[in-house]
Amino acid sequence: MKKPFGAALLALALIIARPAASADRPVDPPEQVLTGHLTRADHQTHREVAFQVPPGATRVTVRFRYLKRTQDAGVDMGLFDSQRFRGWSGTTRDVFTLSTEEATPGYLPGPLPAGRWRLVLSASQVRPGAEIDYEVRVAVEMSPRPTEFADAPINPAPGWYRGDFHVHTGNSDGGCAAQSGKDSHCPPYRAVETAAARGLDFVAITDHNTTAHYAEMRALQEHFDKMLLVPGREMTTFFGHANVFGLTQFLEYRMTRGDAANALPWIQAANAAGGLVSINHPGVATGEECMGCGWSVDPLPPGSIGAVEVVNGGTLDEFGTPEGPKQGFDLWTRLLNGGEHVTGIGGSDIHDPDLPIERLGTLGSPTTVVYMPELSVKGLLAGLRSGRVFIDVDMRRERLLDLRGEAGQARAVMGGSLPLAKGAKGAFFVTAHGVPGGQIEVIKDGVLAPALARPVPADGEASFAFTGDGARHWLRVQVRDVMGRLVLIGNPIYIR
């Protein structure tokens, strides 16, 4: 007598509440493992395999793989949570994920209710004589963490990657021309298409306070598989704006006072979840034209802020230069002089992706170039924290700026620290490409050091020396073109 499919499947698909052993990838968080066996007797039947989601879950991810498949045969997948239907992907996906804010296409984002969830396995095609052994791994995350919209790094190789950290769409105040030519709320795909067409390696969509854009970003990432889509958000308060990179969960933006204690709850929540906070356009005056644009939350505890938007595209377009009081140099310098290691970045702050590429402040202008261990959200956050980052004002892919220092056996690259005793001499080497006839400038503790200036050499590398005086310092380099325009801005090496 045939054993009922449901009994056989449920007997074999036992949930093993243990970390899954896997030689090819680390497991974090631990996974529940479900296994099963199908034959022709299970053809065209639907059964449910249950697993538990505890209270407070932030994400559920399901991975499916065949352990054995003797003939071409397939199992369709769908999902019910403890209360409702959450989606279906058939045989088209072997991994899907759901969170409150976004989900794999075919599945519904939303609250993750605790209780008994049911994975629907539909034996859509099991031919006579076929046998299938399968494995399903269910990962339930219990705390927020950085979100990857891609299942694997876009590029696993370390290197310099170029992108825009500040882009708006119609999920907040971004606009572009509709089919008729009328103004419309611009969908995220228009900005992503423009970024890809301009050769960017990554783009962060940073709509104001909302989390609505993340679902479309996950859907777009599969199609734009050569460019990293970075989850971002512009925390827009009455007392300053700041981008948060890497996270998708809601953060409380409703500050009613401009003191640090009122800002720390969302800043600390972002940092605790592994995200990075970057202050936007701190030099812009706040007022009715731009409520809260200028940063007035000061001081914050050391380590609260990971980056400062040193060059903002809107101000770049307004004044035609990355220099001037409306940019972020003053705040950046003050934080660095206070002993903070804060990375300087740029962002276009673009609200219309159709603005022509020749215009300053359009999407990708300025470009921020980050040395990453891999092109992924994890790699981007690591690159930003390392400080090996420079700003390319003109979006020129051939341009490069790097700095390294040596003192005895000690070495440091841009963003790193170099020990330099009093009286000891350090040698610094500047790599500058793509600015023929340009001039390298050295900034020491926020002040131009004219004696250390060097022309951009033909071979792309210049050097200068610096003697330690027993005090803490920081040195960074920047490059002006043959017309005297500031075009490349580097991050510091810290002298200790």
Short mmCIF file of C-alpha atoms in Angstrom, two decimals:
data_model
loop_
_atom_site.label_atom_id
_atom_site.label_comp_id
_atom_site.label_asym_id
_atom_site.label_seq_id
_atom_site.Cartn_x
_atom_site.Cartn_y
_atom_site.Cartn_z
CA MET A 1 0.00 0.00 0.00
CA LYS A 2 1.35 3.40 -0.93
CA LYS A 3 2.48 5.51 2.02
CA PRO A 4 0.66 8.91 1.89
CA PHE A 5 2.82 11.67 0.41
CA GLY A 6 2.15 13.99 3.32
CA ALA A 7 3.19 11.47 5.94
CA ALA A 8 6.34 10.51 4.07
CA LEU A 9 7.29 14.11 3.38
CA LEU A 10 6.62 15.36 6.87
CA ALA A 11 8.48 12.43 8.38
CA LEU A 12 11.54 13.15 6.27
CA ALA A 13 11.34 16.94 6.31
CA LEU A 14 12.02 17.19 10.01
CA ILE A 15 13.16 20.59 11.17
CA ILE A 16 16.57 20.31 12.74
CA ALA A 17 17.00 23.39 14.95
CA ARG A 18 20.76 23.49 14.74
CA PRO A 19 23.37 25.43 12.77
CA ALA A 20 23.60 23.92 9.31
CA ALA A 21 27.00 22.43 8.55
CA SER A 22 28.24 23.63 5.19
CA ALA A 23 31.73 23.53 3.79
CA ASP A 24 31.08 26.15 1.13
CA ARG A 25 29.57 29.06 3.05
CA PRO A 26 29.41 30.33 6.65
CA VAL A 27 26.03 30.21 8.37
CA ASP A 28 24.83 33.37 10.09
CA PRO A 29 22.18 33.27 11.45
CA PRO A 30 21.86 29.55 12.21
CA GLU A 31 19.53 27.73 9.84
CA GLN A 32 16.71 25.27 10.26
CA VAL A 33 17.25 22.37 7.87
CA LEU A 34 14.38 20.58 6.16
CA THR A 35 14.95 17.54 3.94
CA GLY A 36 12.69 15.28 1.95
CA HIS A 37 12.29 12.60 -0.73
CA LEU A 38 9.88 12.60 -3.68
CA THR A 39 8.90 9.91 -6.21
CA ARG A 40 6.38 9.53 -9.04
CA ALA A 41 3.73 8.75 -6.43
CA ASP A 42 3.96 12.41 -5.33
CA HIS A 43 3.36 13.84 -8.84
CA GLN A 44 0.91 16.79 -8.95
CA THR A 45 0.25 16.98 -5.22
CA HIS A 46 0.63 19.90 -2.83
CA ARG A 47 1.89 19.51 0.69
CA GLU A 48 2.93 21.93 3.41
CA VAL A 49 6.09 21.66 5.48
CA ALA A 50 6.01 23.71 8.65
CA PHE A 51 8.71 25.71 10.37
CA GLN A 52 8.60 28.12 13.30
CA VAL A 53 9.25 31.85 13.27
CA PRO A 54 9.79 33.24 16.78
CA PRO A 55 8.53 36.64 17.98
CA GLY A 56 10.67 39.59 16.94
CA ALA A 57 12.00 38.16 13.66
CA THR A 58 13.37 40.77 11.23
CA ARG A 59 13.91 38.60 8.12
CA VAL A 60 13.10 35.12 6.84
CA THR A 61 15.24 33.63 4.06
CA VAL A 62 14.57 30.28 2.38
CA ARG A 63 17.15 28.41 0.28
CA PHE A 64 16.31 25.30 -1.76
CA ARG A 65 18.59 22.81 -3.46
CA TYR A 66 18.36 19.33 -4.97
CA LEU A 67 20.57 16.78 -3.25
CA LYS A 68 19.67 14.12 -5.84
CA ARG A 69 17.54 14.27 -8.96
CA THR A 70 17.55 11.20 -11.21
CA GLN A 71 15.55 12.78 -14.04
CA ASP A 72 14.44 16.23 -15.08
CA ALA A 73 11.87 16.92 -12.39
CA GLY A 74 10.76 20.00 -10.55
CA VAL A 75 9.24 21.21 -7.29
CA ASP A 76 7.33 24.51 -7.14
CA MET A 77 7.58 26.61 -3.99
CA GLY A 78 5.19 29.01 -2.27
CA LEU A 79 4.85 30.35 1.26
CA PHE A 80 2.21 31.06 3.89
CA ASP A 81 3.07 32.80 7.14
CA SER A 82 1.10 32.09 10.32
CA GLN A 83 -1.72 34.32 9.08
CA ARG A 84 -1.74 34.72 5.30
CA PHE A 85 -0.33 33.87 1.88
CA ARG A 86 3.09 35.48 1.32
CA GLY A 87 3.96 34.51 -2.26
CA TRP A 88 4.95 31.93 -4.84
CA SER A 89 7.98 31.48 -7.08
CA GLY A 90 7.41 28.07 -8.65
CA THR A 91 10.66 26.60 -9.89
CA THR A 92 12.13 29.96 -10.95
CA ARG A 93 14.08 30.68 -7.74
CA ASP A 94 16.18 28.65 -5.36
CA VAL A 95 16.33 31.43 -2.75
CA PHE A 96 13.87 34.05 -1.55
CA THR A 97 13.75 36.46 1.37
CA LEU A 98 11.12 38.53 3.19
CA SER A 99 11.34 41.41 5.63
CA THR A 100 8.98 44.10 6.83
CA GLU A 101 10.19 46.56 4.19
CA GLU A 102 11.03 44.43 1.13
CA ALA A 103 10.95 40.94 -0.31
CA THR A 104 12.08 38.92 -3.30
CA PRO A 105 9.77 39.56 -6.30
CA GLY A 106 6.86 37.16 -6.11
CA TYR A 107 6.72 37.49 -2.32
CA LEU A 108 5.08 40.12 -0.12
CA PRO A 109 6.96 42.36 2.31
CA GLY A 110 5.31 43.09 5.61
CA PRO A 111 5.26 42.13 9.28
CA LEU A 112 6.71 38.71 10.10
CA PRO A 113 4.19 37.25 12.53
CA ALA A 114 5.40 34.64 14.97
CA GLY A 115 4.13 31.12 14.75
CA ARG A 116 3.87 28.23 12.34
CA TRP A 117 4.86 29.14 8.79
CA ARG A 118 4.24 26.74 5.93
CA LEU A 119 6.44 26.18 2.93
CA VAL A 120 4.30 24.86 0.08
CA LEU A 121 6.04 22.21 -2.02
CA SER A 122 4.14 21.36 -5.20
CA ALA A 123 5.39 18.31 -7.09
CA SER A 124 4.64 19.76 -10.50
CA GLN A 125 6.72 17.34 -12.54
CA VAL A 126 7.92 13.99 -11.23
CA ARG A 127 8.25 11.49 -14.08
CA PRO A 128 7.85 7.72 -13.76
CA GLY A 129 10.93 6.28 -12.11
CA ALA A 130 12.20 9.68 -10.94
CA GLU A 131 13.52 10.28 -7.44
CA ILE A 132 14.23 13.61 -5.80
CA ASP A 133 16.10 14.30 -2.60
CA TYR A 134 16.02 17.94 -1.62
CA GLU A 135 17.13 20.25 1.15
CA VAL A 136 15.57 23.49 2.35
CA ARG A 137 17.43 25.83 4.68
CA VAL A 138 15.44 28.45 6.56
CA ALA A 139 17.31 31.35 8.18
CA VAL A 140 15.41 33.60 10.58
CA GLU A 141 17.20 36.81 11.52
CA MET A 142 16.34 38.20 14.95
CA SER A 143 18.03 41.59 14.79
CA PRO A 144 18.54 44.19 12.04
CA ARG A 145 21.73 43.93 10.00
CA PRO A 146 23.00 45.33 6.66
CA THR A 147 20.88 44.20 3.73
CA GLU A 148 22.19 42.78 0.47
CA PHE A 149 19.78 42.90 -2.46
CA ALA A 150 22.00 40.47 -4.38
CA ASP A 151 22.56 36.86 -3.31
CA ALA A 152 26.33 37.13 -3.90
CA PRO A 153 28.85 39.96 -4.40
CA ILE A 154 28.39 41.80 -7.69
CA ASN A 155 32.14 41.45 -8.10
CA PRO A 156 34.18 39.36 -5.62
CA ALA A 157 37.46 41.08 -6.54
CA PRO A 158 38.99 43.83 -4.38
CA GLY A 159 39.51 47.15 -6.10
CA TRP A 160 38.41 50.74 -6.65
CA TYR A 161 34.66 51.10 -7.26
CA ARG A 162 32.91 54.30 -8.32
CA GLY A 163 29.45 55.48 -7.40
CA ASP A 164 26.97 58.06 -6.15
CA PHE A 165 25.96 58.11 -2.48
CA HIS A 166 22.98 60.51 -2.65
CA VAL A 167 20.12 59.91 -5.13
CA HIS A 168 16.39 60.64 -4.79
CA THR A 169 13.41 59.10 -6.58
CA GLY A 170 9.65 59.52 -6.59
CA ASN A 171 9.41 57.64 -3.33
CA SER A 172 10.22 61.01 -1.81
CA ASP A 173 10.80 64.20 -3.81
CA GLY A 174 12.49 62.95 -6.99
CA GLY A 175 10.88 63.88 -10.28
CA CYS A 176 11.33 63.39 -14.02
CA ALA A 177 9.35 63.70 -17.24
CA ALA A 178 6.51 61.23 -17.78
CA GLN A 179 5.73 59.69 -21.18
CA SER A 180 3.61 62.74 -22.04
CA GLY A 181 6.37 65.12 -20.96
CA LYS A 182 4.57 66.18 -17.80
CA ASP A 183 6.37 66.20 -14.47
CA SER A 184 6.00 62.92 -12.58
CA HIS A 185 7.21 61.22 -9.45
CA CYS A 186 10.23 59.46 -10.86
CA PRO A 187 10.37 55.67 -10.28
CA PRO A 188 13.64 54.20 -8.99
CA TYR A 189 14.36 52.33 -12.22
CA ARG A 190 14.93 55.63 -14.05
CA ALA A 191 17.73 56.61 -11.66
CA VAL A 192 19.23 53.12 -11.77
CA GLU A 193 19.19 53.10 -15.59
CA THR A 194 20.97 56.45 -15.67
CA ALA A 195 23.59 55.31 -13.16
CA ALA A 196 24.28 52.18 -15.20
CA ALA A 197 24.50 54.15 -18.44
CA ARG A 198 27.12 56.40 -16.83
CA GLY A 199 29.31 53.46 -15.89
CA LEU A 200 28.89 53.65 -12.13
CA ASP A 201 29.73 50.58 -10.08
CA PHE A 202 27.27 51.40 -7.30
CA VAL A 203 24.43 53.77 -6.53
CA ALA A 204 22.70 54.50 -3.22
CA ILE A 205 19.04 55.51 -3.39
CA THR A 206 18.46 57.72 -0.35
CA ASP A 207 14.84 58.84 -0.31
CA HIS A 208 13.75 60.92 2.67
CA ASN A 209 12.79 58.90 5.79
CA THR A 210 10.81 56.30 3.83
CA THR A 211 11.56 52.62 3.39
CA ALA A 212 9.29 52.25 0.34
CA HIS A 213 12.04 52.14 -2.28
CA TYR A 214 13.73 49.00 -1.00
CA ALA A 215 11.25 46.54 -2.53
CA GLU A 216 11.86 47.92 -6.02
CA MET A 217 15.60 48.03 -5.42
CA ARG A 218 15.63 44.30 -4.68
CA ALA A 219 13.69 43.64 -7.89
CA LEU A 220 16.01 45.90 -9.91
CA GLN A 221 19.22 44.38 -8.51
CA GLU A 222 18.61 41.08 -10.30
CA HIS A 223 18.38 42.91 -13.64
CA PHE A 224 21.23 45.39 -13.03
CA ASP A 225 23.64 42.63 -12.10
CA LYS A 226 26.87 44.56 -12.84
CA MET A 227 26.10 47.49 -10.50
CA LEU A 228 25.55 47.38 -6.75
CA LEU A 229 22.31 48.90 -5.48
CA VAL A 230 22.94 50.21 -1.98
CA PRO A 231 20.11 50.57 0.54
CA GLY A 232 20.16 54.16 1.75
CA ARG A 233 17.90 56.69 3.38
CA GLU A 234 18.15 60.40 4.11
CA MET A 235 17.17 60.89 7.73
CA THR A 236 15.45 64.24 7.37
CA THR A 237 15.02 66.14 10.63
CA PHE A 238 14.48 69.76 11.62
CA PHE A 239 18.07 69.89 12.86
CA GLY A 240 20.05 68.22 10.09
CA HIS A 241 19.99 65.61 7.34
CA ALA A 242 22.10 62.46 7.30
CA ASN A 243 22.25 59.42 5.06
CA VAL A 244 22.17 55.95 6.60
CA PHE A 245 23.74 53.29 4.38
CA GLY A 246 23.22 49.53 4.45
CA LEU A 247 19.99 49.21 6.43
CA THR A 248 16.34 48.78 5.47
CA GLN A 249 14.49 48.77 8.81
CA PHE A 250 12.54 51.82 9.99
CA LEU A 251 14.49 54.37 12.02
CA GLU A 252 12.73 56.98 14.13
CA TYR A 253 13.36 60.36 12.49
CA ARG A 254 10.95 62.56 14.50
CA MET A 255 13.41 64.66 16.47
CA THR A 256 11.83 67.53 18.39
CA ARG A 257 15.04 69.02 19.79
CA GLY A 258 18.41 69.66 18.24
CA ASP A 259 20.53 68.22 21.02
CA ALA A 260 22.64 65.10 20.81
CA ALA A 261 20.43 63.15 23.22
CA ASN A 262 17.48 63.55 20.82
CA ALA A 263 19.52 62.38 17.82
CA LEU A 264 21.37 59.49 19.45
CA PRO A 265 18.49 56.97 19.46
CA TRP A 266 18.39 56.66 15.66
CA ILE A 267 22.13 57.16 15.22
CA GLN A 268 22.97 54.47 17.77
CA ALA A 269 20.32 52.14 16.32
CA ALA A 270 21.87 52.51 12.87
CA ASN A 271 25.39 51.90 14.15
CA ALA A 272 24.34 48.95 16.31
CA ALA A 273 22.77 47.26 13.27
CA GLY A 274 25.99 47.65 11.26
CA GLY A 275 24.92 50.62 9.16
CA LEU A 276 26.90 53.81 8.57
CA VAL A 277 25.73 57.38 9.23
CA SER A 278 26.92 60.20 6.94
CA ILE A 279 26.05 63.86 7.53
CA ASN A 280 24.66 65.55 4.40
CA HIS A 281 25.33 69.08 3.09
CA PRO A 282 26.25 70.45 6.55
CA GLY A 283 27.22 73.86 5.20
CA VAL A 284 23.83 74.64 3.66
CA ALA A 285 21.77 77.10 5.69
CA THR A 286 18.55 75.75 7.15
CA GLY A 287 15.35 77.68 6.53
CA GLU A 288 12.04 77.66 4.71
CA GLU A 289 13.75 76.82 1.42
CA CYS A 290 15.38 73.74 2.93
CA MET A 291 14.17 72.93 6.43
CA GLY A 292 16.86 71.27 8.50
CA CYS A 293 19.45 71.18 5.71
CA GLY A 294 22.24 72.58 7.86
CA TRP A 295 23.62 70.23 10.52
CA SER A 296 23.12 71.68 14.01
CA VAL A 297 23.28 68.56 16.23
CA ASP A 298 26.56 69.08 18.03
CA PRO A 299 28.51 67.67 19.68
CA LEU A 300 27.95 63.94 19.32
CA PRO A 301 29.91 61.23 21.13
CA PRO A 302 33.08 60.14 19.29
CA GLY A 303 32.45 57.44 16.72
CA SER A 304 28.79 58.34 16.14
CA ILE A 305 29.34 59.60 12.59
CA GLY A 306 31.11 57.52 9.95
CA ALA A 307 31.24 59.99 7.06
CA VAL A 308 30.58 63.57 5.98
CA GLU A 309 29.28 64.63 2.59
CA VAL A 310 32.14 66.98 1.79
CA VAL A 311 30.94 67.75 -1.76
CA ASN A 312 27.20 68.02 -2.46
CA GLY A 313 26.03 68.03 -6.08
CA GLY A 314 23.32 70.64 -5.56
CA THR A 315 25.83 73.12 -4.16
CA LEU A 316 28.33 72.10 -6.84
CA ASP A 317 25.76 72.96 -9.50
CA GLU A 318 24.83 76.23 -7.79
CA PHE A 319 28.37 77.60 -7.47
CA GLY A 320 30.29 75.65 -10.13
CA THR A 321 32.96 74.61 -7.62
CA PRO A 322 33.36 72.03 -4.85
CA GLU A 323 34.81 74.74 -2.64
CA GLY A 324 32.96 77.32 -0.58
CA PRO A 325 31.16 77.63 2.75
CA LYS A 326 28.07 75.67 1.67
CA GLN A 327 30.10 72.50 1.20
CA GLY A 328 31.09 70.16 4.01
CA PHE A 329 34.81 70.89 4.41
CA ASP A 330 34.40 72.97 7.59
CA LEU A 331 32.55 70.29 9.54
CA TRP A 332 34.82 67.54 8.22
CA THR A 333 37.92 69.48 9.26
CA ARG A 334 36.49 70.19 12.69
CA LEU A 335 35.75 66.50 13.29
CA LEU A 336 39.20 65.46 12.06
CA ASN A 337 40.91 68.06 14.23
CA GLY A 338 38.91 66.73 17.17
CA GLY A 339 40.51 63.33 16.71
CA GLU A 340 37.67 61.64 14.82
CA HIS A 341 38.41 59.30 11.89
CA VAL A 342 35.55 60.34 9.60
CA THR A 343 35.52 59.54 5.88
CA GLY A 344 34.89 62.37 3.43
CA ILE A 345 32.55 61.45 0.58
CA GLY A 346 30.50 63.14 -2.14
CA GLY A 347 26.96 62.75 -3.38
CA SER A 348 25.01 64.30 -6.23
CA ASP A 349 21.79 64.78 -4.20
CA ILE A 350 20.11 64.45 -7.58
CA HIS A 351 16.32 64.70 -7.84
CA ASP A 352 16.01 64.33 -11.62
CA PRO A 353 18.05 61.57 -13.30
CA ASP A 354 17.39 63.05 -16.76
CA LEU A 355 19.62 66.09 -16.19
CA PRO A 356 22.42 65.96 -18.79
CA ILE A 357 25.75 64.44 -17.95
CA GLU A 358 27.57 67.66 -18.95
CA ARG A 359 26.00 69.51 -16.03
CA LEU A 360 27.76 69.65 -12.66
CA GLY A 361 25.76 68.01 -9.89
CA THR A 362 23.95 65.58 -12.17
CA LEU A 363 23.71 61.89 -11.24
CA GLY A 364 27.26 60.68 -10.61
CA SER A 365 28.68 64.19 -10.11
CA PRO A 366 30.53 64.13 -7.85
CA THR A 367 31.59 60.51 -7.96
CA THR A 368 32.92 58.87 -4.81
CA VAL A 369 35.55 56.18 -5.38
CA VAL A 370 35.92 53.53 -2.66
CA TYR A 371 38.51 50.78 -2.36
CA MET A 372 36.45 47.72 -1.38
CA PRO A 373 37.37 44.12 -0.56
CA GLU A 374 34.44 43.15 -2.85
CA LEU A 375 31.59 44.91 -4.60
CA SER A 376 28.80 44.22 -2.12
CA VAL A 377 27.04 46.19 0.60
CA LYS A 378 29.34 44.51 3.11
CA GLY A 379 32.36 45.47 1.01
CA LEU A 380 31.16 49.04 0.55
CA LEU A 381 30.64 49.58 4.28
CA ALA A 382 34.09 48.11 4.98
CA GLY A 383 35.61 50.39 2.35
CA LEU A 384 33.95 53.49 3.80
CA ARG A 385 35.09 52.61 7.30
CA SER A 386 38.65 52.04 6.09
CA GLY A 387 38.78 55.58 4.70
CA ARG A 388 40.54 54.57 1.49
CA VAL A 389 38.21 56.82 -0.47
CA PHE A 390 38.50 59.82 -2.78
CA ILE A 391 36.07 62.19 -4.47
CA ASP A 392 36.15 62.75 -8.24
CA VAL A 393 34.33 66.01 -8.91
CA ASP A 394 34.05 65.57 -12.69
CA MET A 395 33.06 61.87 -12.94
CA ARG A 396 36.16 60.88 -14.96
CA ARG A 397 36.70 57.14 -14.83
CA GLU A 398 40.40 57.42 -15.70
CA ARG A 399 41.15 59.46 -12.59
CA LEU A 400 42.74 57.98 -9.48
CA LEU A 401 44.04 59.41 -6.22
CA ASP A 402 45.75 57.43 -3.48
CA LEU A 403 48.16 58.11 -0.63
CA ARG A 404 50.47 55.87 1.34
CA GLY A 405 52.97 56.59 4.08
CA GLU A 406 56.10 54.86 5.43
CA ALA A 407 58.07 55.41 8.61
CA GLY A 408 60.66 52.77 9.37
CA GLN A 409 58.87 49.43 9.23
CA ALA A 410 55.43 51.03 9.61
CA ARG A 411 53.14 51.42 6.62
CA ALA A 412 49.74 53.07 6.12
CA VAL A 413 47.44 53.75 3.20
CA MET A 414 44.83 56.47 2.89
CA GLY A 415 42.45 56.19 5.85
CA GLY A 416 45.01 54.44 8.02
CA SER A 417 47.25 55.51 10.91
CA LEU A 418 51.02 55.91 10.82
CA PRO A 419 53.08 56.06 14.04
CA LEU A 420 55.68 58.81 13.75
CA ALA A 421 57.86 59.65 16.74
CA LYS A 422 59.14 63.12 17.44
CA GLY A 423 62.02 63.86 15.07
CA ALA A 424 61.30 60.81 12.92
CA LYS A 425 60.80 61.36 9.20
CA GLY A 426 57.92 59.83 7.28
CA ALA A 427 57.85 59.41 3.51
CA PHE A 428 54.53 59.87 1.72
CA PHE A 429 53.70 58.78 -1.81
CA VAL A 430 50.85 60.19 -3.86
CA THR A 431 49.36 58.34 -6.83
CA ALA A 432 47.49 60.74 -9.11
CA HIS A 433 46.22 59.76 -12.55
CA GLY A 434 44.06 61.49 -15.11
CA VAL A 435 44.94 65.13 -14.38
CA PRO A 436 47.76 66.09 -16.79
CA GLY A 437 49.39 69.37 -15.88
CA GLY A 438 47.68 69.33 -12.50
CA GLN A 439 48.99 70.23 -9.07
CA ILE A 440 49.01 68.05 -5.95
CA GLU A 441 48.25 69.92 -2.73
CA VAL A 442 48.86 68.66 0.79
CA ILE A 443 46.48 69.62 3.59
CA LYS A 444 47.84 69.35 7.16
CA ASP A 445 45.29 69.57 9.97
CA GLY A 446 42.94 71.44 7.66
CA VAL A 447 45.52 73.99 6.46
CA LEU A 448 47.22 74.08 3.07
CA ALA A 449 50.94 73.26 3.29
CA PRO A 450 52.35 75.13 0.24
CA ALA A 451 55.87 73.82 0.71
CA LEU A 452 54.64 70.25 0.15
CA ALA A 453 52.84 70.93 -3.14
CA ARG A 454 53.97 68.91 -6.15
CA PRO A 455 53.08 68.85 -9.85
CA VAL A 456 51.27 65.75 -11.05
CA PRO A 457 54.16 63.75 -12.55
CA ALA A 458 53.95 61.95 -15.85
CA ASP A 459 54.34 58.56 -14.17
CA GLY A 460 51.52 59.37 -11.74
CA GLU A 461 53.47 59.17 -8.46
CA ALA A 462 54.89 62.02 -6.40
CA SER A 463 56.37 62.05 -2.91
CA PHE A 464 56.91 64.37 0.03
CA ALA A 465 58.39 64.08 3.52
CA PHE A 466 56.94 64.96 6.91
CA THR A 467 58.84 65.03 10.21
CA GLY A 468 57.05 64.06 13.40
CA ASP A 469 56.87 66.56 16.24
CA GLY A 470 55.36 64.35 18.92
CA ALA A 471 51.83 65.63 18.28
CA ARG A 472 48.82 64.11 16.57
CA HIS A 473 48.22 65.27 12.97
CA TRP A 474 46.41 64.28 9.83
CA LEU A 475 47.53 64.73 6.24
CA ARG A 476 45.46 64.45 3.10
CA VAL A 477 46.06 65.33 -0.55
CA GLN A 478 43.95 66.87 -3.27
CA VAL A 479 44.55 67.69 -6.93
CA ARG A 480 43.80 70.78 -9.02
CA ASP A 481 43.67 70.63 -12.80
CA VAL A 482 45.68 72.83 -15.15
CA MET A 483 43.03 75.57 -14.78
CA GLY A 484 43.32 75.53 -10.99
CA ARG A 485 39.97 73.76 -10.41
CA LEU A 486 39.78 71.35 -7.50
CA VAL A 487 38.97 67.99 -9.13
CA LEU A 488 40.18 65.22 -6.77
CA ILE A 489 39.85 65.16 -2.97
CA GLY A 490 41.51 62.46 -0.87
CA ASN A 491 41.02 61.24 2.68
CA PRO A 492 43.68 61.52 5.39
CA ILE A 493 46.43 59.42 6.79
CA TYR A 494 46.47 59.95 10.57
CA ILE A 495 49.80 60.62 12.30
CA ARG A 496 50.03 59.29 15.83
#
